[in-house]
Short mmCIF file of C-alpha atoms in Angstrom, two decimals:
data_model
loop_
_atom_site.label_atom_id
_atom_site.label_comp_id
_atom_site.label_asym_id
_atom_site.label_seq_id
_atom_site.Cartn_x
_atom_site.Cartn_y
_atom_site.Cartn_z
CA MET A 12 -50.87 3.63 31.29
CA PHE A 13 -48.20 0.90 31.54
CA GLY A 14 -47.36 1.44 27.85
CA LEU A 15 -46.95 5.17 28.38
CA LEU A 16 -44.66 4.71 31.35
CA LEU A 17 -42.47 2.24 29.47
CA THR A 18 -42.26 4.13 26.13
CA LEU A 19 -41.47 7.52 27.67
CA PRO A 20 -37.86 6.63 28.60
CA LEU A 21 -37.31 5.18 25.11
CA LEU A 22 -38.46 8.41 23.45
CA LEU A 23 -36.15 10.43 25.68
CA VAL A 24 -33.27 8.13 24.82
CA GLY A 25 -33.96 8.65 21.10
CA LEU A 26 -34.13 12.43 21.43
CA ALA A 27 -30.94 12.51 23.41
CA ALA A 28 -29.17 10.44 20.79
CA GLN A 29 -30.38 12.72 17.99
CA ARG A 30 -29.21 15.74 19.94
CA LEU A 31 -25.78 14.25 20.39
CA VAL A 32 -25.48 13.66 16.67
CA VAL A 33 -26.45 17.24 15.86
CA GLU A 34 -24.06 18.72 18.39
CA ALA A 35 -21.26 16.47 17.20
CA HIS A 36 -21.71 17.81 13.69
CA THR A 37 -21.56 21.37 14.99
CA LEU A 38 -18.12 20.58 16.45
CA LEU A 39 -18.88 21.58 20.03
CA PRO A 40 -15.93 21.47 22.34
CA VAL A 41 -15.16 18.02 23.75
CA GLU A 42 -15.60 19.01 27.38
CA ARG A 43 -19.04 20.45 26.75
CA LEU A 44 -20.09 17.35 24.86
CA ARG A 45 -18.92 15.05 27.71
CA GLU A 46 -20.84 17.08 30.31
CA GLN A 47 -23.98 16.96 28.19
CA ILE A 48 -23.69 13.16 27.79
CA GLN A 49 -23.37 12.68 31.56
CA PHE A 50 -26.38 14.93 32.21
CA ASP A 51 -28.50 13.06 29.67
CA TRP A 52 -27.57 9.63 31.19
CA VAL A 53 -28.51 10.78 34.69
CA LEU A 54 -31.81 12.06 33.37
CA ILE A 55 -32.52 8.80 31.55
CA LEU A 56 -31.73 6.64 34.61
CA SER A 57 -33.87 8.81 36.85
CA LEU A 58 -36.82 8.54 34.48
CA CYS A 59 -36.41 4.75 34.23
CA GLY A 60 -36.33 4.40 38.01
CA ALA A 61 -39.42 6.55 38.39
CA ALA A 62 -41.20 4.41 35.78
CA ALA A 63 -40.28 1.20 37.63
CA VAL A 64 -41.49 2.55 40.99
CA GLY A 65 -44.68 3.73 39.40
CA GLY A 66 -45.27 0.31 37.82
CA VAL A 67 -44.82 -1.49 41.16
CA GLY A 68 -47.12 0.93 42.91
CA LEU A 69 -49.75 0.49 40.24
CA ALA A 70 -49.51 -3.33 40.53
CA VAL A 71 -49.97 -3.15 44.31
CA LEU A 72 -52.93 -0.87 43.84
CA VAL A 73 -54.50 -3.33 41.41
CA VAL A 74 -53.95 -6.33 43.76
CA TYR A 75 -55.46 -4.60 46.77
CA SER A 76 -58.36 -3.41 44.71
CA LEU A 77 -59.03 -7.03 43.73
CA LEU A 78 -58.45 -8.55 47.18
CA PRO A 79 -60.64 -7.37 50.04
CA PRO A 80 -59.66 -8.45 53.62
CA SER A 81 -61.14 -11.95 53.20
CA ARG A 82 -59.07 -12.49 50.08
CA ARG A 83 -55.91 -11.27 51.73
CA ALA A 84 -56.58 -13.76 54.57
CA ILE A 85 -56.37 -16.60 52.03
CA ALA A 86 -53.12 -15.18 50.71
CA GLY A 87 -51.83 -15.15 54.30
CA GLY A 88 -52.52 -18.88 54.75
CA ASP A 89 -55.97 -18.86 56.39
CA GLY A 90 -57.83 -21.40 54.26
CA SER A 91 -61.18 -20.92 56.02
CA HIS A 92 -61.94 -17.66 54.14
CA ARG A 93 -63.49 -17.64 50.66
CA ILE A 94 -63.51 -15.00 47.91
CA GLU A 95 -66.91 -13.73 46.81
CA VAL A 96 -67.38 -14.45 43.11
CA HIS A 97 -68.61 -11.31 41.30
CA GLY A 98 -67.60 -8.90 38.56
CA ARG A 99 -66.47 -9.70 35.03
CA ALA A 100 -66.11 -13.27 33.75
CA GLU A 101 -62.32 -13.25 34.07
CA LEU A 102 -62.49 -12.17 37.72
CA LYS A 103 -65.21 -14.74 38.48
CA GLN A 104 -63.04 -17.51 37.03
CA LEU A 105 -60.00 -16.27 38.96
CA SER A 106 -61.95 -16.08 42.24
CA ALA A 107 -63.37 -19.58 41.79
CA SER A 108 -59.88 -20.99 41.12
CA VAL A 109 -58.49 -19.30 44.23
CA ASN A 110 -61.35 -20.75 46.31
CA GLU A 111 -60.64 -24.26 45.02
CA LEU A 112 -56.96 -23.83 45.84
CA ALA A 113 -57.82 -22.63 49.35
CA VAL A 114 -59.99 -25.72 49.95
CA ALA A 115 -57.19 -28.05 48.80
CA VAL A 116 -54.56 -26.27 50.91
CA ASN A 117 -56.82 -26.28 53.96
CA ASP A 118 -57.48 -30.03 53.61
CA TRP A 119 -53.76 -30.73 53.20
CA GLN A 120 -52.92 -28.68 56.31
CA CYS A 121 -55.50 -30.63 58.33
CA GLN A 122 -53.98 -33.92 57.17
CA LEU A 123 -50.48 -32.75 58.11
CA MET A 124 -51.65 -31.65 61.56
CA GLU A 125 -53.33 -35.02 62.03
CA ARG A 126 -50.21 -36.96 61.02
CA ALA A 127 -47.82 -34.76 63.01
CA GLY A 128 -48.96 -36.23 66.32
CA LEU A 129 -48.93 -39.88 65.22
CA ASP A 130 -46.08 -42.34 65.00
CA ALA A 131 -45.38 -42.96 61.32
CA MET A 132 -44.78 -46.71 61.73
CA THR A 133 -47.54 -47.75 64.13
CA GLY A 134 -50.15 -45.02 63.83
CA VAL A 135 -50.12 -44.66 67.63
CA ALA A 136 -50.02 -41.21 69.22
CA LEU A 137 -46.58 -39.81 70.02
CA ARG A 138 -45.69 -38.70 73.54
CA SER A 139 -46.74 -35.04 73.28
CA ARG A 140 -50.08 -35.84 71.66
CA PHE A 141 -50.73 -38.69 74.09
CA SER A 142 -50.00 -36.41 77.07
CA SER A 143 -52.42 -33.77 75.80
CA ALA A 144 -55.18 -36.33 75.20
CA ALA A 145 -54.50 -38.01 78.57
CA ASP A 146 -54.67 -34.69 80.43
CA LEU A 147 -58.03 -34.03 78.82
CA ARG A 148 -59.26 -37.52 79.72
CA LEU A 149 -58.10 -37.17 83.33
CA HIS A 150 -59.91 -33.84 83.55
CA GLN A 151 -63.09 -35.49 82.23
CA LEU A 152 -62.78 -38.25 84.84
CA ALA A 153 -63.02 -35.52 87.49
CA GLY A 154 -60.94 -37.26 90.16
CA ALA A 155 -62.02 -40.82 89.37
CA ARG A 156 -59.30 -43.47 89.48
CA ALA A 157 -57.22 -44.23 86.40
CA LEU A 158 -54.23 -46.43 85.66
CA MET A 159 -51.23 -45.26 83.66
CA LEU A 160 -49.17 -48.12 82.24
CA CYS A 161 -45.76 -48.15 80.59
CA LEU A 162 -45.06 -51.27 78.52
CA ASP A 163 -41.76 -52.38 77.02
CA VAL A 164 -41.27 -55.28 74.60
CA ASP A 165 -38.98 -57.90 76.15
CA ARG A 166 -35.87 -59.13 74.30
CA LEU A 167 -36.42 -56.67 71.44
CA LYS A 168 -32.70 -55.97 71.14
CA ARG A 169 -31.95 -59.68 70.90
CA VAL A 170 -34.57 -60.13 68.17
CA ASN A 171 -33.06 -57.23 66.23
CA ASN A 172 -29.57 -58.69 66.56
CA VAL A 173 -30.52 -62.25 65.61
CA LEU A 174 -33.36 -61.85 63.09
CA GLY A 175 -32.91 -58.25 61.96
CA PHE A 176 -34.81 -55.01 62.45
CA GLU A 177 -37.72 -56.14 60.27
CA ALA A 178 -38.53 -58.83 62.84
CA GLY A 179 -38.23 -56.32 65.68
CA ASP A 180 -40.47 -53.83 63.86
CA SER A 181 -42.99 -56.62 63.35
CA LEU A 182 -43.11 -57.20 67.13
CA ILE A 183 -43.60 -53.48 67.72
CA LEU A 184 -46.44 -53.38 65.19
CA GLY A 185 -48.03 -56.40 66.86
CA VAL A 186 -48.10 -54.62 70.23
CA ALA A 187 -49.40 -51.41 68.65
CA GLN A 188 -52.26 -53.18 66.88
CA ARG A 189 -53.38 -54.90 70.07
CA LEU A 190 -53.19 -51.64 72.03
CA LEU A 191 -55.24 -49.79 69.42
CA GLN A 192 -57.99 -52.38 69.89
CA LEU A 193 -58.22 -51.30 73.55
CA GLN A 194 -59.14 -47.74 72.54
CA ALA A 195 -62.62 -48.94 71.65
CA ASP A 196 -63.12 -49.64 75.39
CA GLY A 197 -62.14 -46.10 76.39
CA ALA A 198 -58.36 -46.56 76.75
CA LEU A 199 -55.74 -44.21 75.33
CA CYS A 200 -52.41 -45.47 74.02
CA GLY A 201 -49.19 -43.93 72.75
CA ARG A 202 -45.61 -44.77 71.86
CA LEU A 203 -42.61 -43.32 73.67
CA ALA A 204 -39.68 -44.80 71.73
CA GLY A 205 -38.47 -48.14 70.37
CA GLY A 206 -40.59 -50.88 71.87
CA THR A 207 -41.92 -48.73 74.73
CA PHE A 208 -45.62 -47.80 74.82
CA VAL A 209 -47.96 -46.09 77.29
CA ALA A 210 -51.64 -46.62 77.96
CA LEU A 211 -54.20 -44.85 80.14
CA LEU A 212 -57.04 -47.05 81.40
CA PRO A 213 -60.07 -46.01 83.45
CA LEU A 214 -60.18 -47.96 86.71
CA ALA A 215 -63.22 -48.76 88.76
CA ALA A 216 -63.21 -47.52 92.35
CA ASP A 217 -63.06 -51.03 93.80
CA ALA A 218 -60.78 -52.55 91.13
CA GLY A 219 -57.13 -53.37 91.72
CA TRP A 220 -54.36 -52.48 89.33
CA GLN A 221 -53.15 -56.10 89.27
CA GLN A 222 -56.38 -57.25 87.64
CA ALA A 223 -56.07 -54.65 84.85
CA VAL A 224 -52.42 -55.54 84.27
CA ALA A 225 -53.22 -59.26 84.18
CA GLY A 226 -55.86 -58.63 81.53
CA LEU A 227 -53.39 -56.59 79.50
CA HIS A 228 -50.77 -59.34 79.77
CA ALA A 229 -53.33 -61.84 78.52
CA THR A 230 -54.02 -59.60 75.53
CA LEU A 231 -50.40 -58.86 74.63
CA ASN A 232 -48.38 -61.91 75.67
CA ARG A 233 -49.11 -64.15 72.70
CA LYS A 234 -47.15 -65.79 69.94
CA HIS A 235 -46.41 -63.41 67.10
CA GLN A 236 -46.11 -64.75 63.55
CA TRP A 237 -43.36 -63.35 61.35
CA ARG A 238 -42.46 -64.96 58.03
CA GLY A 239 -43.61 -68.37 59.19
CA GLN A 240 -41.82 -68.14 62.55
CA ALA A 241 -43.59 -67.96 65.90
CA LEU A 242 -41.90 -65.29 68.02
CA ASP A 243 -42.52 -64.93 71.76
CA LEU A 244 -44.13 -61.55 72.41
CA THR A 245 -44.02 -60.53 76.07
CA VAL A 246 -43.94 -57.13 77.73
CA SER A 247 -42.77 -55.75 81.05
CA ILE A 248 -45.25 -53.33 82.58
CA GLY A 249 -44.89 -50.47 85.02
CA ALA A 250 -48.00 -48.96 86.62
CA ALA A 251 -48.85 -45.64 88.23
CA LEU A 252 -52.22 -44.73 89.75
CA CYS A 253 -54.21 -41.51 89.49
CA PRO A 254 -54.73 -39.73 91.84
CA GLU A 255 -52.40 -41.62 94.23
CA HIS A 256 -49.22 -41.02 92.20
CA GLY A 257 -50.15 -37.83 90.40
CA HIS A 258 -52.83 -35.90 88.54
CA ARG A 259 -50.99 -34.82 85.39
CA ALA A 260 -50.38 -37.16 82.49
CA GLU A 261 -46.66 -36.42 82.10
CA VAL A 262 -45.99 -37.06 85.79
CA LEU A 263 -47.87 -40.36 85.63
CA VAL A 264 -45.99 -41.39 82.47
CA GLN A 265 -42.63 -40.73 84.12
CA ARG A 266 -43.56 -42.71 87.21
CA ALA A 267 -45.00 -45.60 85.22
CA GLU A 268 -41.77 -45.66 83.22
CA GLN A 269 -39.72 -45.84 86.43
CA ALA A 270 -41.89 -48.73 87.61
CA MET A 271 -41.32 -50.49 84.28
CA PHE A 272 -37.54 -50.20 84.74
CA GLU A 273 -37.96 -51.66 88.22
CA ALA A 274 -39.93 -54.58 86.77
CA LYS A 275 -37.10 -55.15 84.28
CA ARG A 276 -34.52 -55.05 87.07
CA LEU A 277 -36.48 -57.48 89.25
CA ARG A 278 -37.41 -59.63 86.22
CA THR A 279 -41.09 -59.56 87.09
CA ASP A 280 -44.05 -59.12 84.76
CA ALA A 281 -45.21 -55.88 86.36
CA ALA A 282 -44.37 -53.41 89.12
CA LEU A 283 -46.25 -50.55 90.77
CA TYR A 284 -44.54 -47.20 91.17
CA SER A 285 -42.87 -46.68 94.53
CA PRO A 286 -41.21 -43.42 95.60
CA LYS A 287 -38.39 -45.23 97.45
CA PRO A 288 -36.39 -46.40 94.38
CA GLU A 289 -36.75 -42.91 92.93
CA ALA A 290 -35.44 -41.37 96.15
CA ASP A 291 -32.56 -43.86 96.11
CA ARG A 292 -31.72 -42.94 92.53
CA LEU A 293 -31.73 -39.23 93.36
CA SER A 294 -29.49 -39.94 96.33
CA HIS A 295 -27.08 -41.94 94.20
CA LEU A 296 -27.03 -39.22 91.51
CA SER A 297 -26.18 -36.71 94.20
CA LEU A 298 -23.39 -38.92 95.51
CA LEU A 299 -21.93 -39.43 92.05
CA SER A 300 -21.83 -35.69 91.45
CA GLU A 301 -19.94 -35.30 94.75
CA LEU A 302 -17.58 -38.24 94.22
CA GLU A 303 -14.90 -36.37 92.28
CA GLN A 304 -14.83 -33.64 94.91
CA ALA A 305 -14.61 -36.31 97.63
CA ILE A 306 -11.44 -37.71 96.07
CA VAL A 307 -9.84 -34.28 95.82
CA GLN A 308 -10.81 -33.29 99.36
CA GLY A 309 -9.63 -36.55 100.92
CA GLN A 310 -13.03 -37.85 102.02
CA LEU A 311 -12.24 -41.40 100.88
CA ARG A 312 -10.54 -43.78 103.25
CA GLN A 313 -8.71 -47.04 102.54
CA VAL A 314 -9.20 -49.79 105.10
CA LEU A 315 -7.41 -53.14 105.27
CA GLN A 316 -8.87 -56.57 106.08
CA PRO A 317 -6.13 -59.04 107.12
CA LYS A 318 -5.57 -62.28 105.20
CA VAL A 319 -4.23 -65.23 107.20
CA ARG A 320 -2.30 -68.24 105.90
CA LEU A 321 -3.89 -71.37 107.40
CA ARG A 322 -0.72 -73.43 107.29
CA ASP A 323 0.87 -71.41 110.08
CA ARG A 324 -1.95 -68.95 110.99
CA ARG A 325 0.20 -65.94 110.06
CA ILE A 326 -0.90 -62.64 108.51
CA THR A 327 0.51 -62.51 104.99
CA GLY A 328 -1.29 -59.43 103.70
CA ALA A 329 -4.63 -57.66 103.42
CA GLU A 330 -7.40 -56.76 101.06
CA ALA A 331 -7.78 -52.99 100.55
CA LEU A 332 -11.36 -51.72 100.72
CA VAL A 333 -12.74 -48.21 100.22
CA ARG A 334 -14.97 -46.23 102.57
CA TRP A 335 -16.38 -42.74 102.10
CA HIS A 336 -16.62 -40.35 105.02
CA HIS A 337 -19.27 -37.98 103.69
CA PRO A 338 -19.37 -34.58 105.47
CA GLN A 339 -23.19 -34.75 105.82
CA ARG A 340 -24.08 -38.46 105.59
CA GLY A 341 -21.23 -39.89 107.63
CA TRP A 342 -19.57 -43.19 106.75
CA LEU A 343 -20.84 -44.73 103.51
CA PRO A 344 -20.17 -48.40 102.64
CA PRO A 345 -19.01 -49.30 99.11
CA SER A 346 -22.46 -50.64 98.23
CA GLU A 347 -23.80 -47.08 98.45
CA PHE A 348 -21.65 -45.70 95.63
CA VAL A 349 -19.40 -48.29 93.95
CA PRO A 350 -22.08 -50.03 91.80
CA PHE A 351 -23.27 -46.69 90.42
CA ALA A 352 -19.73 -45.48 89.93
CA GLU A 353 -19.19 -48.58 87.77
CA GLU A 354 -22.30 -47.79 85.72
CA THR A 355 -21.13 -44.24 85.00
CA GLY A 356 -17.44 -45.02 84.47
CA ARG A 357 -16.25 -43.06 87.51
CA ILE A 358 -15.04 -46.27 89.09
CA ARG A 359 -11.75 -45.66 87.27
CA GLN A 360 -11.11 -42.63 89.47
CA ILE A 361 -11.71 -44.72 92.58
CA THR A 362 -9.47 -47.52 91.29
CA HIS A 363 -6.65 -45.09 90.55
CA TRP A 364 -6.94 -43.60 94.03
CA MET A 365 -7.03 -47.06 95.65
CA LEU A 366 -3.93 -48.19 93.75
CA GLU A 367 -2.03 -45.07 94.76
CA GLN A 368 -2.95 -45.58 98.44
CA ALA A 369 -2.07 -49.29 98.35
CA VAL A 370 1.31 -48.67 96.71
CA MET A 371 2.04 -45.91 99.24
CA THR A 372 1.28 -48.32 102.11
CA LEU A 373 3.39 -51.05 100.52
CA GLY A 374 6.26 -48.59 100.18
CA ALA A 375 6.07 -47.79 103.90
CA TRP A 376 6.01 -51.50 104.77
CA CYS A 377 8.97 -52.25 102.53
CA ALA A 378 10.93 -49.49 104.26
CA GLN A 379 10.23 -51.30 107.55
CA GLY A 380 11.33 -54.64 106.12
CA ARG A 381 7.83 -56.14 105.88
CA GLU A 382 6.95 -58.25 102.85
CA LEU A 383 3.17 -58.21 102.95
CA VAL A 384 0.75 -58.33 100.01
CA ILE A 385 -2.11 -55.87 99.44
CA ALA A 386 -4.98 -56.88 97.17
CA VAL A 387 -6.98 -54.18 95.33
CA ASN A 388 -10.25 -54.77 93.49
CA ILE A 389 -10.40 -53.54 89.90
CA SER A 390 -13.51 -53.35 87.74
CA THR A 391 -14.36 -54.60 84.28
CA LEU A 392 -13.92 -51.06 82.94
CA ASP A 393 -10.38 -50.98 84.33
CA LEU A 394 -9.55 -54.17 82.44
CA GLN A 395 -10.58 -52.49 79.18
CA ASP A 396 -7.93 -49.78 79.69
CA GLY A 397 -4.78 -50.81 77.88
CA ARG A 398 -2.79 -48.10 79.71
CA LEU A 399 -3.47 -49.62 83.15
CA PRO A 400 -0.36 -51.88 83.22
CA GLY A 401 1.92 -48.97 82.38
CA ARG A 402 0.44 -46.74 85.07
CA ILE A 403 0.76 -49.47 87.72
CA GLU A 404 4.37 -50.14 86.71
CA SER A 405 5.17 -46.42 87.09
CA MET A 406 3.52 -46.28 90.54
CA LEU A 407 5.48 -49.27 91.79
CA ALA A 408 8.76 -47.97 90.40
CA ARG A 409 8.35 -44.54 92.03
CA ALA A 410 7.58 -46.13 95.42
CA GLY A 411 10.31 -48.78 95.12
CA VAL A 412 7.80 -51.60 95.70
CA PRO A 413 8.41 -55.11 94.27
CA PRO A 414 5.51 -55.80 91.86
CA HIS A 415 4.63 -59.20 93.37
CA LEU A 416 3.47 -57.48 96.57
CA LEU A 417 0.53 -55.91 94.72
CA GLN A 418 -2.38 -58.19 93.90
CA LEU A 419 -5.33 -57.25 91.70
CA GLU A 420 -8.71 -58.92 92.28
CA LEU A 421 -11.14 -59.35 89.38
CA THR A 422 -14.64 -60.73 89.83
CA GLU A 423 -15.56 -63.79 87.82
CA THR A 424 -18.88 -62.17 86.83
CA GLY A 425 -17.07 -59.07 85.59
CA LEU A 426 -14.69 -61.14 83.48
CA MET A 427 -17.57 -62.93 81.79
CA ALA A 428 -19.59 -59.73 81.27
CA SER A 429 -16.71 -57.76 79.76
CA SER A 430 -17.50 -56.47 76.26
CA GLN A 431 -13.83 -56.87 75.34
CA ASP A 432 -11.57 -59.84 75.91
CA PRO A 433 -9.55 -58.85 79.02
CA ILE A 434 -6.88 -61.52 78.63
CA HIS A 435 -4.50 -59.24 76.73
CA VAL A 436 -4.51 -56.64 79.53
CA MET A 437 -4.22 -59.40 82.13
CA HIS A 438 -1.10 -60.77 80.42
CA SER A 439 0.34 -57.25 80.35
CA LEU A 440 -0.28 -56.93 84.08
CA CYS A 441 1.43 -60.27 84.69
CA SER A 442 4.42 -59.11 82.66
CA VAL A 443 4.70 -56.13 85.02
CA GLY A 444 4.95 -58.68 87.87
CA VAL A 445 1.73 -58.05 89.81
CA ARG A 446 -0.38 -61.01 90.97
CA LEU A 447 -3.96 -61.59 89.76
CA SER A 448 -6.85 -63.16 91.66
CA ILE A 449 -10.38 -64.19 90.60
CA ASP A 450 -12.74 -62.87 93.26
CA ASP A 451 -16.16 -64.38 94.12
CA PHE A 452 -15.28 -67.59 92.30
CA GLY A 453 -18.27 -69.86 91.80
CA THR A 454 -20.86 -67.09 91.30
CA GLY A 455 -20.22 -66.63 87.59
CA GLN A 456 -20.55 -68.92 84.59
CA SER A 457 -16.97 -69.30 83.45
CA SER A 458 -16.02 -72.62 81.89
CA LEU A 459 -12.91 -74.57 82.83
CA ALA A 460 -11.58 -74.04 79.31
CA TYR A 461 -11.85 -70.27 79.81
CA LEU A 462 -10.43 -70.45 83.33
CA GLN A 463 -7.26 -72.22 82.24
CA ARG A 464 -6.58 -69.42 79.73
CA LEU A 465 -6.53 -66.76 82.42
CA PRO A 466 -3.08 -65.78 83.76
CA VAL A 467 -4.15 -65.75 87.42
CA HIS A 468 -2.46 -66.80 90.65
CA GLU A 469 -5.35 -67.18 93.10
CA LEU A 470 -9.02 -68.19 93.40
CA LYS A 471 -11.14 -66.50 96.07
CA VAL A 472 -14.10 -68.63 97.11
CA GLU A 473 -17.32 -66.64 97.54
CA ARG A 474 -18.86 -66.31 101.01
CA GLY A 475 -21.91 -68.39 100.00
CA PHE A 476 -19.77 -71.55 99.86
CA VAL A 477 -18.24 -70.87 103.29
CA ASP A 478 -21.34 -69.92 105.28
CA GLY A 479 -22.31 -72.87 107.47
CA VAL A 480 -19.93 -75.25 105.71
CA ASP A 481 -19.32 -77.07 109.01
CA LYS A 482 -23.01 -78.10 109.12
CA ASP A 483 -23.52 -79.17 105.51
CA VAL A 484 -21.72 -82.25 104.13
CA LYS A 485 -22.68 -81.49 100.52
CA ARG A 486 -21.28 -77.99 100.84
CA GLN A 487 -18.05 -79.45 102.22
CA GLU A 488 -17.80 -81.74 99.20
CA LEU A 489 -18.43 -78.83 96.82
CA LEU A 490 -15.88 -76.64 98.58
CA ASN A 491 -13.37 -79.49 98.54
CA SER A 492 -13.85 -79.81 94.76
CA ILE A 493 -13.18 -76.09 94.27
CA ILE A 494 -10.02 -76.23 96.38
CA MET A 495 -8.77 -79.30 94.48
CA LEU A 496 -9.56 -77.55 91.18
CA GLY A 497 -7.56 -74.51 92.21
CA HIS A 498 -4.59 -76.55 93.36
CA GLY A 499 -4.78 -78.64 90.19
CA LEU A 500 -4.37 -75.45 88.16
CA GLY A 501 -1.45 -74.37 90.33
CA LEU A 502 -3.42 -71.62 92.08
CA ALA A 503 -3.66 -70.58 95.70
CA VAL A 504 -7.18 -70.74 97.16
CA THR A 505 -8.53 -68.09 99.54
CA ALA A 506 -11.85 -68.34 101.37
CA GLU A 507 -13.56 -65.08 102.28
CA GLY A 508 -16.33 -64.41 104.74
CA VAL A 509 -15.12 -66.72 107.52
CA GLU A 510 -17.14 -65.87 110.61
CA THR A 511 -16.85 -68.86 112.98
CA SER A 512 -14.08 -71.07 114.32
CA ALA A 513 -15.96 -74.16 113.03
CA GLU A 514 -15.86 -72.81 109.48
CA LEU A 515 -12.16 -72.07 109.90
CA GLU A 516 -11.42 -75.64 111.04
CA VAL A 517 -13.26 -77.17 108.06
CA LEU A 518 -11.38 -74.92 105.63
CA GLN A 519 -8.05 -75.91 107.15
CA ARG A 520 -8.97 -79.59 106.97
CA LEU A 521 -9.92 -79.26 103.29
CA GLY A 522 -6.56 -77.68 102.49
CA CYS A 523 -7.58 -74.07 101.88
CA ASP A 524 -4.52 -71.81 101.72
CA LEU A 525 -5.70 -68.40 102.97
CA VAL A 526 -8.75 -67.04 104.79
CA GLN A 527 -10.25 -63.68 105.63
CA GLY A 528 -13.43 -62.61 107.36
CA PHE A 529 -14.90 -61.11 110.51
CA PHE A 530 -13.68 -64.07 112.60
CA ILE A 531 -10.12 -63.06 111.73
CA ALA A 532 -10.65 -59.28 111.79
CA LYS A 533 -12.94 -56.65 110.37
CA PRO A 534 -11.61 -54.05 107.91
CA MET A 535 -9.52 -51.49 109.78
CA GLU A 536 -7.37 -48.40 109.36
CA ALA A 537 -3.70 -48.89 108.48
CA ALA A 538 -2.58 -47.90 111.99
CA ARG A 539 -4.75 -50.61 113.59
CA PHE A 540 -3.49 -53.13 111.04
CA ASP A 541 0.08 -52.29 112.01
CA ALA A 542 -0.78 -52.80 115.67
CA LEU A 543 -2.41 -56.16 114.92
CA TYR A 544 0.52 -57.28 112.83
CA GLN A 545 3.04 -56.37 115.51
CA ALA A 546 0.97 -57.91 118.34
CA PRO A 547 1.69 -61.46 119.57
CA GLN A 548 -0.97 -62.87 117.24
CA GLY A 549 0.73 -61.23 114.26
CA GLU A 550 3.61 -62.35 112.10
CA HIS A 551 5.59 -63.97 114.89
CA ALA A 552 2.67 -65.77 116.52
CA ARG A 553 -0.43 -67.67 115.56
CA ILE A 554 -3.95 -66.41 114.90
CA GLY A 555 -6.71 -68.30 116.76
#
């Protein structure tokens, strides 16, 4: 039948050609000959199309006659069906081959499904597969207690940086192998990412989570051998309890992970989930989202804490501090939002606002003939901004403020933790004419060689050295050494956190230049500062 369908158009083409030859010899008119040629071509193309459609239809008919529903299921990807072997030898051989192919495809699909839920490097279940298995296990426990643990390999990043990623991967494999051994005792384990793993352990009704975590530490915290080197393998563990902290696996994993982060922060081996840190984090996230709006709507306030020169007990300036008057939460201290603003980079917005307010205040003082200094704290992120000196110079120029009346305070810890060398920006700030101060001196780890490179004008001694200095001879000697060091480098020395007259007397005896603290005055609004400055104990009289 196929031969007939294919040869029919060829016969018609031959007849048409013969006809054209005959008519050409009879000298038909040209127009008639052209019309006849067009008609014959249309007829030929129509017949060819009909033959093609018929061939396709016949092929489909043959396939469906050979494949009953079970066979079509195999063609659709369902490898569980098999073709019944019957009929002629050729069909039997074809059916057997298709069955063998279906078996191979089905086995390969099962292997792929098995591998899809496992981590390629460790063979441990990935998060989605672990959560499904853990939910099933929790359901089987029927309300019995269980312990969800989140484990993170300590110092993994340092190992990767020093020894390379092969060493870090070796540590990860070591943890995975030891966790897989626990599955024989009924535990489930999985890998979240990097060196972070999770494990679900059944817990006896009278057992404490600390005992289970201690046993896990004993199993995991061992020396790990890599290419002849003994590497310290330790993990930080966060724990969450079922049913106390949740019934679903994903909820327990999240809370165990939060507890692990808390253990990292506190530098402890393990921590149990607590809702308070989570509530604090949610509160801080909410505050950060509202911070930009607070700046625009004028919710921030700048307060001033007076600084007194001990030589003559006169107010010479103030440190500018930020407060937030939240419309719902009331007054918020800097500790509620500044640390998290630094983590997210939004501290730059606060710094810019603080500088603008300080320069505005200095401009008003200069117009009144006062030459007082305002100190503003700037963060490590601010020091990494090469455009900061130019912006400060523009602010001062617009307000007509001499640059030496603005002082920038940088924490010693922040200078040491900076990912970029801040000295270049500090020199640029000095070239503008502003003064620089190292705040909280003595709490960081800066060397004297590094300190002498810094273009600073003042050291601020941290409150811990001042507290109770009148009662501790050793602390007096230490404080005296810091003051002598500062003076030896040509720097002024300020002591902060002065709260008693006895502390003030010791500082004056040791030669400290400036002091500030609650004994002098608490942070206050600019109007109250003006009143204090103009009062008898202000510029023209003595404090204390």
